[in-house]
Amino acid sequence: MTTLLERPEAPPRAAPPAGDRPRRRRRRWIGASVTPVVVFLFSSLITFTLGALSPSNPAAAVLGETATPADIARMNHEFGLDRPFLVQYADWLASAFTGDLGRSYFTTIPVADSVFAALPVDLALAGLAVLLAVLLGGAAGIGAALRRGGRLDRAVTFVASALGTLPPFVIGIGLIVVFSVLLKALPAGGYVGPQHGLLPWLRFAILPALALSLDIAANIARQLRTSLVAQLGENYVTGAVVRGLGARRVLFGHALRNAIGPALTVLGVGVPTVLGGAIVTEKIFNLPGLAQLTLQAAAQHDVPVIQGTLLVTITVVLACNTLVNLALLRLTPQGRRS
Amino acid sequence: MRRLALALLAVVGLLAVAGHLIAPHDPLAQAPELALRGPSWVHPFGTDYLGRDVLSRLVAGTGTTVVAAVESVGAGLLLGVLPGLASLWFGRGVEWLLLRGSDAVMTLPFIVFAVAVTGILGNGLTQAMLAIGVLFAPLFFRVTRAAGLALTRAQYVEAAELFGASRWRVLRTHVWGKVAPTVAVTAAQATGGALLAVSSLTFLGIGVQPPAPTWGGVLASDLGFLAQQPWAPVIPAALIALTVAALNTLADDRGLRAAR
């Protein structure tokens, strides 16, 4: 998946005047928390506009071919589709905040109910995938950076670029072939929630999560390797080594803190990819998540369900991005300094 | 490497243009008695669950897949490059608005958004590709801005403005030439990404209806029969991976990079 990374800004050359620091810092924190709100308004507007652009008239679709114009007008009124566009948007957004995402045109089941029944599957899957990505990508990136030019380094570089050329779902198919068909070790599909015990859940979740995580793990490894190699050549690292600090302390206490920015950004940018990829992965592994809901709704042109799933996914993505940005501010020395 | 990549892309291009003529069998012809056969002289890549020739389906499906990927990148270029230039030359208000818009688009989850768009606007390839194009727009937007930022203060641009050149003329003759190589490299990369996205979508049955052959569609029909033919997904997957790798090689090419 293509991602364009925003590198964290270079640290300022001259330290700002001391009295200025708290204010700048506050402004950064405000920026990191206000921008998502604006962005949310934009993307929810996109979501809603999409529905308004729909050529299919929901009333006509529900009522069938025998509907009279009067019936359609009554139905439109019932759904509130005869009001001005911005009024509908504001109303839709306001009720979304109270947990009301409207009702499906076809089943009349509240959209929020169907979405929140499916969402835990995706969240559990995405959470496990992110955890795996951090562990795999972090270990590979650090290992490659410490033994630069070594066998591990070359292997990581090769695997990372090879993974980038494969559609994410091919990895899923490959895992099924190896672990389910050839080794017969894990189920090829189906799902049991984590509330039924961690191990049964892992049996079903580990393959899809692994399939989802590899792409991001590769990106994390690549970014971490590059920035860690750069940091390890810096004077402060040499200084720390000269002062007699242990290798572990130098790596985790100093170099990694400075090097982690790009990798964390990859993780933040990767969240939409994980959630988007989750749809395909769910389809392959036959999981009862948002994918089935979205695909079925798309096939039926069920606009409220589509809008609802999109809005909820966007909210999750934005929340994750904001968390990553705040973590960057706290974690990296340059974020704390300014 | 570069020659190899170009040769591979040329072959893919040829298949895209003339795939239907080259295909040894009818990609839609079913032969249930030949279903799920392994490779043979008549069917080098075997047959699928309806007895259709896999090689012919891949060859005939190249056109749709490639055209879809190129279409989406084209849409992304249009929706990204123009706003990118506008954000640099049309004042801070426009810039702020476009930046937030680009942020908003970047939060849209790739496949979910494309599925949603086709669900609402109709399940056609154009709709799906428009959705992917919208998602690519922030990439081109940011790349254009990054490449153009230094030029807003460049002396020859200022000189042209002082000579009374119109804004349009400055952008077209002085700025575009400097921005274009970067945009071209990004476009090559994005085409690879678009191919992956198209494969994912056609795999889900989005954009193209099932009987029509596509690369992702071949993978989708392999999925149900992994127990019988665990090797089958390797062929379409390798085809996709090699094409994307060729595009990436071209994008990473030093000659191209040096040109910018």
Tab-separated table of N, CA and C in Angstrom, chain B residues 4 7 13-14 23 117 144 152 210 221 234 257:
chain	number	residue	atom	x	y	z
B	4	LEU	N	15.029	-5.493	-17.719
B	4	LEU	CA	14.132	-6.598	-17.390
B	4	LEU	C	12.753	-6.048	-17.028
B	7	ALA	N	11.049	-4.747	-20.102
B	7	ALA	CA	10.587	-5.844	-20.950
B	7	ALA	C	9.307	-6.451	-20.387
B	13	GLY	N	1.876	-4.782	-21.167
B	13	GLY	CA	1.177	-3.815	-22.003
B	13	GLY	C	0.595	-4.466	-23.244
B	14	LEU	N	1.386	-5.353	-23.864
B	14	LEU	CA	0.916	-6.058	-25.055
B	14	LEU	C	-0.313	-6.898	-24.715
B	23	ALA	N	-5.145	-14.901	-26.296
B	23	ALA	CA	-5.576	-15.997	-25.433
B	23	ALA	C	-5.827	-17.267	-26.247
B	117	VAL	N	-18.142	3.345	-2.074
B	117	VAL	CA	-18.435	4.151	-3.260
B	117	VAL	C	-19.174	3.321	-4.302
B	144	THR	N	3.568	16.883	-4.928
B	144	THR	CA	3.604	18.109	-5.717
B	144	THR	C	3.986	19.293	-4.839
B	152	THR	N	8.420	28.342	-5.104
B	152	THR	CA	7.654	29.567	-4.877
B	152	THR	C	8.583	30.747	-4.639
B	210	PRO	N	-18.500	-11.195	-11.852
B	210	PRO	CA	-17.743	-12.444	-11.845
B	210	PRO	C	-17.360	-13.094	-13.186
B	221	SER	N	-11.454	-17.245	-7.498
B	221	SER	CA	-12.033	-18.551	-7.815
B	221	SER	C	-11.098	-19.673	-7.356
B	234	VAL	N	-0.538	-19.461	-6.843
B	234	VAL	CA	0.832	-18.998	-7.073
B	234	VAL	C	0.936	-18.256	-8.402
B	257	ARG	N	15.685	8.951	-11.076
B	257	ARG	CA	15.827	9.774	-9.871
B	257	ARG	C	16.752	10.950	-10.136
